[in-house]
C-alpha atoms as an extended CHARMM CRD file, in Angstrom:
* protein
*
       216  EXT
         1         1  UNK       CA             -0.0270000000        0.0690000000       -0.0190000000  PROA      1               0.0000000000
         2         2  UNK       CA              1.5500000000        3.2610000000       -1.1250000000  PROA      2               0.0000000000
         3         3  UNK       CA              1.6740000000        6.1590000000        1.4870000000  PROA      3               0.0000000000
         4         4  UNK       CA              0.5290000000        9.5640000000        0.4650000000  PROA      4               0.0000000000
         5         5  UNK       CA              3.4270000000       12.2620000000        0.3990000000  PROA      5               0.0000000000
         6         6  UNK       CA              3.1700000000       14.2520000000        3.6440000000  PROA      6               0.0000000000
         7         7  UNK       CA              5.0260000000       16.7530000000        5.6200000000  PROA      7               0.0000000000
         8         8  UNK       CA              5.9760000000       16.6020000000        9.0340000000  PROA      8               0.0000000000
         9         9  UNK       CA              5.1670000000       20.1000000000       11.0140000000  PROA      9               0.0000000000
        10        10  UNK       CA              6.4910000000       20.2560000000       14.6090000000  PROA      10              0.0000000000
        11        11  UNK       CA              4.4360000000       22.7300000000       16.4840000000  PROA      11              0.0000000000
        12        12  UNK       CA              5.5590000000       23.0470000000       20.0060000000  PROA      12              0.0000000000
        13        13  UNK       CA              5.1980000000       19.5330000000       21.4900000000  PROA      13              0.0000000000
        14        14  UNK       CA              2.6600000000       18.6200000000       18.7580000000  PROA      14              0.0000000000
        15        15  UNK       CA              3.7700000000       16.8470000000       15.6450000000  PROA      15              0.0000000000
        16        16  UNK       CA              1.3830000000       17.3600000000       12.6650000000  PROA      16              0.0000000000
        17        17  UNK       CA              1.3120000000       15.1420000000        9.4050000000  PROA      17              0.0000000000
        18        18  UNK       CA             -0.0600000000       17.1940000000        6.3830000000  PROA      18              0.0000000000
        19        19  UNK       CA             -0.7210000000       15.1130000000        3.4130000000  PROA      19              0.0000000000
        20        20  UNK       CA             -0.4600000000       15.9450000000        0.0240000000  PROA      20              0.0000000000
        21        21  UNK       CA             -1.3780000000       14.4540000000       -3.4880000000  PROA      21              0.0000000000
        22        22  UNK       CA              1.1250000000       12.8890000000       -5.5620000000  PROA      22              0.0000000000
        23        23  UNK       CA              0.8070000000       14.9910000000       -8.4350000000  PROA      23              0.0000000000
        24        24  UNK       CA             -1.3860000000       17.8940000000       -9.8900000000  PROA      24              0.0000000000
        25        25  UNK       CA             -3.5220000000       19.8400000000       -7.8540000000  PROA      25              0.0000000000
        26        26  UNK       CA             -2.6670000000       19.5710000000       -4.0530000000  PROA      26              0.0000000000
        27        27  UNK       CA              0.6860000000       18.3160000000       -4.7390000000  PROA      27              0.0000000000
        28        28  UNK       CA              3.9780000000       19.8480000000       -3.2690000000  PROA      28              0.0000000000
        29        29  UNK       CA              4.7770000000       21.0080000000       -6.7630000000  PROA      29              0.0000000000
        30        30  UNK       CA              1.5660000000       22.9830000000       -7.0010000000  PROA      30              0.0000000000
        31        31  UNK       CA              0.6840000000       23.8770000000       -3.3920000000  PROA      31              0.0000000000
        32        32  UNK       CA              1.8210000000       27.3570000000       -2.3700000000  PROA      32              0.0000000000
        33        33  UNK       CA              3.1000000000       28.4610000000        1.0030000000  PROA      33              0.0000000000
        34        34  UNK       CA              0.1140000000       30.5600000000        1.5860000000  PROA      34              0.0000000000
        35        35  UNK       CA             -2.0700000000       27.4380000000        1.0930000000  PROA      35              0.0000000000
        36        36  UNK       CA             -0.1920000000       25.5760000000        3.4970000000  PROA      36              0.0000000000
        37        37  UNK       CA             -0.4460000000       28.1270000000        6.1050000000  PROA      37              0.0000000000
        38        38  UNK       CA             -4.1350000000       28.1080000000        5.3460000000  PROA      38              0.0000000000
        39        39  UNK       CA             -4.3770000000       24.3050000000        6.1530000000  PROA      39              0.0000000000
        40        40  UNK       CA             -2.3740000000       24.9980000000        9.2610000000  PROA      40              0.0000000000
        41        41  UNK       CA             -4.7690000000       27.6430000000       10.4510000000  PROA      41              0.0000000000
        42        42  UNK       CA             -7.5160000000       25.1570000000       10.0560000000  PROA      42              0.0000000000
        43        43  UNK       CA             -5.8510000000       22.8130000000       12.0020000000  PROA      43              0.0000000000
        44        44  UNK       CA             -3.9770000000       24.8650000000       15.1130000000  PROA      44              0.0000000000
        45        45  UNK       CA             -5.8830000000       28.0840000000       15.0080000000  PROA      45              0.0000000000
        46        46  UNK       CA             -2.6260000000       29.9750000000       14.5460000000  PROA      46              0.0000000000
        47        47  UNK       CA             -3.5500000000       32.8460000000       12.0110000000  PROA      47              0.0000000000
        48        48  UNK       CA             -1.6470000000       33.1400000000        8.6390000000  PROA      48              0.0000000000
        49        49  UNK       CA             -0.3830000000       36.3830000000        9.5350000000  PROA      49              0.0000000000
        50        50  UNK       CA              1.2540000000       34.7960000000       13.0130000000  PROA      50              0.0000000000
        51        51  UNK       CA              2.7400000000       31.9570000000       11.1000000000  PROA      51              0.0000000000
        52        52  UNK       CA              6.3680000000       31.4590000000       10.8130000000  PROA      52              0.0000000000
        53        53  UNK       CA              7.5310000000       28.4550000000        9.1120000000  PROA      53              0.0000000000
        54        54  UNK       CA             11.1020000000       27.3110000000        9.2460000000  PROA      54              0.0000000000
        55        55  UNK       CA             12.9220000000       24.7120000000        6.9910000000  PROA      55              0.0000000000
        56        56  UNK       CA             16.4650000000       23.8860000000        7.1380000000  PROA      56              0.0000000000
        57        57  UNK       CA             17.1020000000       26.6880000000        9.4390000000  PROA      57              0.0000000000
        58        58  UNK       CA             15.5800000000       29.3650000000        7.3530000000  PROA      58              0.0000000000
        59        59  UNK       CA             12.1040000000       31.1860000000        7.4500000000  PROA      59              0.0000000000
        60        60  UNK       CA             10.0250000000       30.4620000000        4.1810000000  PROA      60              0.0000000000
        61        61  UNK       CA              8.5940000000       33.8280000000        3.2730000000  PROA      61              0.0000000000
        62        62  UNK       CA              7.3440000000       34.1010000000       -0.1810000000  PROA      62              0.0000000000
        63        63  UNK       CA              3.8830000000       32.8100000000        0.2530000000  PROA      63              0.0000000000
        64        64  UNK       CA              3.2880000000       32.7390000000       -3.6670000000  PROA      64              0.0000000000
        65        65  UNK       CA              5.9980000000       30.1820000000       -4.0850000000  PROA      65              0.0000000000
        66        66  UNK       CA              5.0490000000       26.3900000000       -4.2620000000  PROA      66              0.0000000000
        67        67  UNK       CA              6.4810000000       24.1990000000       -1.5570000000  PROA      67              0.0000000000
        68        68  UNK       CA              8.7620000000       22.2290000000       -3.9330000000  PROA      68              0.0000000000
        69        69  UNK       CA             10.4840000000       25.4420000000       -4.6920000000  PROA      69              0.0000000000
        70        70  UNK       CA             11.6210000000       25.7340000000       -1.2920000000  PROA      70              0.0000000000
        71        71  UNK       CA             13.0740000000       22.2500000000       -1.5620000000  PROA      71              0.0000000000
        72        72  UNK       CA             10.4360000000       20.4010000000        0.2400000000  PROA      72              0.0000000000
        73        73  UNK       CA             10.1370000000       16.6270000000       -0.3680000000  PROA      73              0.0000000000
        74        74  UNK       CA              7.6760000000       14.3060000000        1.0500000000  PROA      74              0.0000000000
        75        75  UNK       CA              8.4690000000       13.7100000000        4.4670000000  PROA      75              0.0000000000
        76        76  UNK       CA             10.2400000000       16.8230000000        4.7840000000  PROA      76              0.0000000000
        77        77  UNK       CA             10.2050000000       18.3750000000        8.3700000000  PROA      77              0.0000000000
        78        78  UNK       CA              9.2060000000       21.7550000000        9.1030000000  PROA      78              0.0000000000
        79        79  UNK       CA              8.7920000000       23.8250000000       12.2700000000  PROA      79              0.0000000000
        80        80  UNK       CA              5.7870000000       26.1210000000       12.9630000000  PROA      80              0.0000000000
        81        81  UNK       CA              6.1110000000       29.2930000000       15.1700000000  PROA      81              0.0000000000
        82        82  UNK       CA              2.9010000000       31.1060000000       16.3170000000  PROA      82              0.0000000000
        83        83  UNK       CA              0.1970000000       30.6680000000       18.7270000000  PROA      83              0.0000000000
        84        84  UNK       CA             -3.3200000000       30.7190000000       18.6330000000  PROA      84              0.0000000000
        85        85  UNK       CA             -4.8510000000       33.6960000000       20.1990000000  PROA      85              0.0000000000
        86        86  UNK       CA             -6.8930000000       33.5710000000       23.2990000000  PROA      86              0.0000000000
        87        87  UNK       CA            -10.4950000000       35.5680000000       23.8910000000  PROA      87              0.0000000000
        88        88  UNK       CA             -8.3590000000       38.3250000000       25.5430000000  PROA      88              0.0000000000
        89        89  UNK       CA             -6.2840000000       38.8810000000       22.6390000000  PROA      89              0.0000000000
        90        90  UNK       CA             -9.2320000000       38.8870000000       20.1380000000  PROA      90              0.0000000000
        91        91  UNK       CA            -11.1390000000       41.4680000000       22.4880000000  PROA      91              0.0000000000
        92        92  UNK       CA             -8.3080000000       43.8420000000       21.6350000000  PROA      92              0.0000000000
        93        93  UNK       CA             -9.2190000000       44.0600000000       17.8350000000  PROA      93              0.0000000000
        94        94  UNK       CA            -11.9880000000       45.6270000000       16.1180000000  PROA      94              0.0000000000
        95        95  UNK       CA            -12.8710000000       42.8880000000       14.2480000000  PROA      95              0.0000000000
        96        96  UNK       CA            -12.4700000000       40.0050000000       16.6400000000  PROA      96              0.0000000000
        97        97  UNK       CA            -10.3960000000       38.4180000000       13.8300000000  PROA      97              0.0000000000
        98        98  UNK       CA             -7.3700000000       36.1710000000       14.9970000000  PROA      98              0.0000000000
        99        99  UNK       CA             -5.6240000000       37.7440000000       11.8130000000  PROA      99              0.0000000000
       100       100  UNK       CA             -5.9960000000       41.1780000000       12.9350000000  PROA      100             0.0000000000
       101       101  UNK       CA             -4.5570000000       40.2420000000       16.3790000000  PROA      101             0.0000000000
       102       102  UNK       CA             -1.6760000000       38.5880000000       14.4900000000  PROA      102             0.0000000000
       103       103  UNK       CA             -1.0300000000       42.0680000000       12.3410000000  PROA      103             0.0000000000
       104       104  UNK       CA             -1.1490000000       44.1170000000       15.6870000000  PROA      104             0.0000000000
       105       105  UNK       CA              1.4300000000       41.6280000000       17.1310000000  PROA      105             0.0000000000
       106       106  UNK       CA              3.7570000000       42.1540000000       13.9660000000  PROA      106             0.0000000000
       107       107  UNK       CA              3.5080000000       45.9810000000       14.1960000000  PROA      107             0.0000000000
       108       108  UNK       CA              4.5670000000       45.8430000000       17.7240000000  PROA      108             0.0000000000
       109       109  UNK       CA              7.4960000000       43.5660000000       17.0460000000  PROA      109             0.0000000000
       110       110  UNK       CA              8.5250000000       46.2730000000       14.4250000000  PROA      110             0.0000000000
       111       111  UNK       CA              8.2990000000       49.0850000000       16.6200000000  PROA      111             0.0000000000
       112       112  UNK       CA             10.0700000000       47.1270000000       19.4740000000  PROA      112             0.0000000000
       113       113  UNK       CA             12.6710000000       46.4340000000       17.1790000000  PROA      113             0.0000000000
       114       114  UNK       CA             13.3410000000       50.0830000000       16.1960000000  PROA      114             0.0000000000
       115       115  UNK       CA             12.9710000000       50.9250000000       19.8420000000  PROA      115             0.0000000000
       116       116  UNK       CA             15.8860000000       48.5290000000       20.5720000000  PROA      116             0.0000000000
       117       117  UNK       CA             18.1590000000       48.7790000000       17.7060000000  PROA      117             0.0000000000
       118       118  UNK       CA             18.0240000000       52.3450000000       16.5080000000  PROA      118             0.0000000000
       119       119  UNK       CA             17.1570000000       54.6540000000       19.5720000000  PROA      119             0.0000000000
       120       120  UNK       CA             20.5800000000       53.7110000000       21.1510000000  PROA      120             0.0000000000
       121       121  UNK       CA             22.3310000000       54.7010000000       17.8710000000  PROA      121             0.0000000000
       122       122  UNK       CA             20.1080000000       58.0840000000       18.0470000000  PROA      122             0.0000000000
       123       123  UNK       CA             21.3530000000       58.6890000000       21.3800000000  PROA      123             0.0000000000
       124       124  UNK       CA             24.8690000000       58.3340000000       20.6100000000  PROA      124             0.0000000000
       125       125  UNK       CA             24.5320000000       60.5080000000       17.5540000000  PROA      125             0.0000000000
       126       126  UNK       CA             23.1750000000       63.0050000000       19.8870000000  PROA      126             0.0000000000
       127       127  UNK       CA             25.9040000000       62.9340000000       22.1860000000  PROA      127             0.0000000000
       128       128  UNK       CA             28.5600000000       63.1190000000       19.5820000000  PROA      128             0.0000000000
       129       129  UNK       CA             27.1730000000       66.0250000000       17.9610000000  PROA      129             0.0000000000
       130       130  UNK       CA             26.6390000000       67.8030000000       21.5360000000  PROA      130             0.0000000000
       131       131  UNK       CA             30.3520000000       66.9560000000       22.2940000000  PROA      131             0.0000000000
       132       132  UNK       CA             31.5690000000       68.3180000000       18.7890000000  PROA      132             0.0000000000
       133       133  UNK       CA             29.7370000000       71.3820000000       19.0740000000  PROA      133             0.0000000000
       134       134  UNK       CA             30.7200000000       72.1600000000       22.4880000000  PROA      134             0.0000000000
       135       135  UNK       CA             34.3440000000       71.6390000000       21.5750000000  PROA      135             0.0000000000
       136       136  UNK       CA             36.6500000000       74.1590000000       19.5040000000  PROA      136             0.0000000000
       137       137  UNK       CA             37.8800000000       71.5480000000       17.2000000000  PROA      137             0.0000000000
       138       138  UNK       CA             36.0520000000       71.8300000000       13.9750000000  PROA      138             0.0000000000
       139       139  UNK       CA             37.7270000000       68.6500000000       12.3520000000  PROA      139             0.0000000000
       140       140  UNK       CA             36.0610000000       68.0580000000        8.8640000000  PROA      140             0.0000000000
       141       141  UNK       CA             36.8170000000       64.1860000000        9.4610000000  PROA      141             0.0000000000
       142       142  UNK       CA             34.7140000000       64.1840000000       12.4830000000  PROA      142             0.0000000000
       143       143  UNK       CA             32.0230000000       66.2660000000       10.8830000000  PROA      143             0.0000000000
       144       144  UNK       CA             32.0170000000       63.8130000000        7.9300000000  PROA      144             0.0000000000
       145       145  UNK       CA             31.5680000000       61.0160000000       10.0380000000  PROA      145             0.0000000000
       146       146  UNK       CA             28.6210000000       62.5370000000       12.1220000000  PROA      146             0.0000000000
       147       147  UNK       CA             26.8610000000       63.4780000000        8.5830000000  PROA      147             0.0000000000
       148       148  UNK       CA             27.3950000000       59.5100000000        7.6920000000  PROA      148             0.0000000000
       149       149  UNK       CA             25.9920000000       58.4250000000       11.0060000000  PROA      149             0.0000000000
       150       150  UNK       CA             22.9220000000       60.8010000000       10.3370000000  PROA      150             0.0000000000
       151       151  UNK       CA             22.7160000000       59.1790000000        6.6850000000  PROA      151             0.0000000000
       152       152  UNK       CA             22.8040000000       55.6170000000        8.1130000000  PROA      152             0.0000000000
       153       153  UNK       CA             20.3450000000       56.1730000000       10.9840000000  PROA      153             0.0000000000
       154       154  UNK       CA             17.7950000000       57.8880000000        8.4230000000  PROA      154             0.0000000000
       155       155  UNK       CA             18.3200000000       55.2860000000        5.9120000000  PROA      155             0.0000000000
       156       156  UNK       CA             17.2170000000       52.4070000000        8.4470000000  PROA      156             0.0000000000
       157       157  UNK       CA             14.2560000000       54.5330000000        9.9800000000  PROA      157             0.0000000000
       158       158  UNK       CA             13.1300000000       54.9120000000        6.2520000000  PROA      158             0.0000000000
       159       159  UNK       CA             13.1710000000       51.0420000000        5.5220000000  PROA      159             0.0000000000
       160       160  UNK       CA             11.3030000000       50.5840000000        8.8680000000  PROA      160             0.0000000000
       161       161  UNK       CA              8.4510000000       52.9370000000        7.5170000000  PROA      161             0.0000000000
       162       162  UNK       CA              8.6260000000       50.7270000000        4.2570000000  PROA      162             0.0000000000
       163       163  UNK       CA              8.1630000000       47.7030000000        6.2750000000  PROA      163             0.0000000000
       164       164  UNK       CA              5.1310000000       49.0020000000        7.9770000000  PROA      164             0.0000000000
       165       165  UNK       CA              3.6750000000       50.2700000000        5.0240000000  PROA      165             0.0000000000
       166       166  UNK       CA              3.9890000000       46.6610000000        3.5000000000  PROA      166             0.0000000000
       167       167  UNK       CA              1.6510000000       45.2820000000        6.2160000000  PROA      167             0.0000000000
       168       168  UNK       CA             -1.5780000000       45.1120000000        4.4990000000  PROA      168             0.0000000000
       169       169  UNK       CA             -4.3780000000       45.7480000000        6.8480000000  PROA      169             0.0000000000
       170       170  UNK       CA             -7.8950000000       45.2530000000        5.6750000000  PROA      170             0.0000000000
       171       171  UNK       CA            -10.4240000000       47.9740000000        6.1770000000  PROA      171             0.0000000000
       172       172  UNK       CA            -12.1120000000       46.2160000000        8.7570000000  PROA      172             0.0000000000
       173       173  UNK       CA             -9.1410000000       45.8640000000       10.9130000000  PROA      173             0.0000000000
       174       174  UNK       CA             -9.1870000000       49.2860000000       12.3490000000  PROA      174             0.0000000000
       175       175  UNK       CA             -7.3680000000       48.7700000000       15.4070000000  PROA      175             0.0000000000
       176       176  UNK       CA             -4.2240000000       47.2640000000       13.2310000000  PROA      176             0.0000000000
       177       177  UNK       CA             -4.6600000000       50.2990000000       10.6840000000  PROA      177             0.0000000000
       178       178  UNK       CA             -4.6800000000       52.6910000000       13.9300000000  PROA      178             0.0000000000
       179       179  UNK       CA             -1.6500000000       50.9160000000       15.1180000000  PROA      179             0.0000000000
       180       180  UNK       CA              0.1000000000       50.8380000000       11.9060000000  PROA      180             0.0000000000
       181       181  UNK       CA             -0.3190000000       54.8510000000       11.8170000000  PROA      181             0.0000000000
       182       182  UNK       CA              0.9390000000       55.1790000000       15.1700000000  PROA      182             0.0000000000
       183       183  UNK       CA              4.1200000000       53.1520000000       14.2220000000  PROA      183             0.0000000000
       184       184  UNK       CA              4.5130000000       55.2880000000       11.1780000000  PROA      184             0.0000000000
       185       185  UNK       CA              4.1570000000       58.6590000000       12.8940000000  PROA      185             0.0000000000
       186       186  UNK       CA              6.7810000000       57.6360000000       15.8550000000  PROA      186             0.0000000000
       187       187  UNK       CA              9.2710000000       56.4160000000       13.3500000000  PROA      187             0.0000000000
       188       188  UNK       CA              8.8740000000       59.6700000000       11.3310000000  PROA      188             0.0000000000
       189       189  UNK       CA              9.2900000000       61.2150000000       14.7390000000  PROA      189             0.0000000000
       190       190  UNK       CA             12.6200000000       59.5560000000       15.1030000000  PROA      190             0.0000000000
       191       191  UNK       CA             13.6480000000       60.8530000000       11.6880000000  PROA      191             0.0000000000
       192       192  UNK       CA             12.6550000000       64.2950000000       12.7470000000  PROA      192             0.0000000000
       193       193  UNK       CA             14.5140000000       64.0920000000       15.8660000000  PROA      193             0.0000000000
       194       194  UNK       CA             18.1310000000       63.0940000000       14.1660000000  PROA      194             0.0000000000
       195       195  UNK       CA             17.2120000000       65.7420000000       11.3790000000  PROA      195             0.0000000000
       196       196  UNK       CA             16.8470000000       68.2830000000       14.0030000000  PROA      196             0.0000000000
       197       197  UNK       CA             20.5130000000       67.1170000000       15.3440000000  PROA      197             0.0000000000
       198       198  UNK       CA             21.8460000000       67.3080000000       11.9560000000  PROA      198             0.0000000000
       199       199  UNK       CA             20.3920000000       71.0900000000       11.4820000000  PROA      199             0.0000000000
       200       200  UNK       CA             22.3430000000       71.9510000000       14.7750000000  PROA      200             0.0000000000
       201       201  UNK       CA             25.4910000000       70.8150000000       12.8180000000  PROA      201             0.0000000000
       202       202  UNK       CA             24.4580000000       72.9710000000        9.7650000000  PROA      202             0.0000000000
       203       203  UNK       CA             23.7670000000       75.9680000000       11.5930000000  PROA      203             0.0000000000
       204       204  UNK       CA             27.1360000000       75.7920000000       13.6260000000  PROA      204             0.0000000000
       205       205  UNK       CA             28.9500000000       75.7870000000       10.2330000000  PROA      205             0.0000000000
       206       206  UNK       CA             27.1150000000       78.8070000000        8.8990000000  PROA      206             0.0000000000
       207       207  UNK       CA             28.1780000000       80.6860000000       11.9000000000  PROA      207             0.0000000000
       208       208  UNK       CA             31.6570000000       79.6200000000       11.7510000000  PROA      208             0.0000000000
       209       209  UNK       CA             31.6070000000       80.7160000000        8.0530000000  PROA      209             0.0000000000
       210       210  UNK       CA             30.3900000000       84.0170000000        9.0000000000  PROA      210             0.0000000000
       211       211  UNK       CA             32.9910000000       84.2840000000       11.7690000000  PROA      211             0.0000000000
       212       212  UNK       CA             35.5080000000       83.4720000000        9.4130000000  PROA      212             0.0000000000
       213       213  UNK       CA             34.4420000000       86.1300000000        6.6740000000  PROA      213             0.0000000000
       214       214  UNK       CA             34.0010000000       88.5730000000        9.3010000000  PROA      214             0.0000000000
       215       215  UNK       CA             37.7050000000       88.3350000000       10.3280000000  PROA      215             0.0000000000
       216       216  UNK       CA             38.9590000000       88.8890000000        6.9790000000  PROA      216             0.0000000000
């Protein structure tokens, strides 16, 4: 008796066996990652937006790609990361949808990542600029490094905004949409913050030029 092709999905302490057709519709060659996530949602209750599937140590990201394109073969083993939201979680959403809750969680994670990785860089930049402005050393090398630091921080923050914009929130997911707006506003505020510090450098440079010309 032939055994139908299947994938083994480890989810916490549970081991899920997902069967597929040998060929054609429903096979590994034609089933997309999105379709697999839909099946896993039906089985586990973990929302699609809250699922991360790991194969060979890498997170599978392209939901339009077929499972075979990831290198999956019959009896390959995957790890499912994600949890089913409870009633309290769903009460925090407008729609009562587990998918909206997953989007809210994703937005929160992006904001926390920005806070953890970028804010220390901003504080370091502010300290460096303050030190430079309070000294009589107008070393162009230091000034150039500060300008480069500003550019890197702003570029990273712009990427964060683009990532937030890529989080698609349906019209009825109003709580998620509001959280996304707040996250974008917060990130834009950080850009304004570093731009203002950079402006202090520019004003100092202008003052130095005026003083230099006046002494001629």
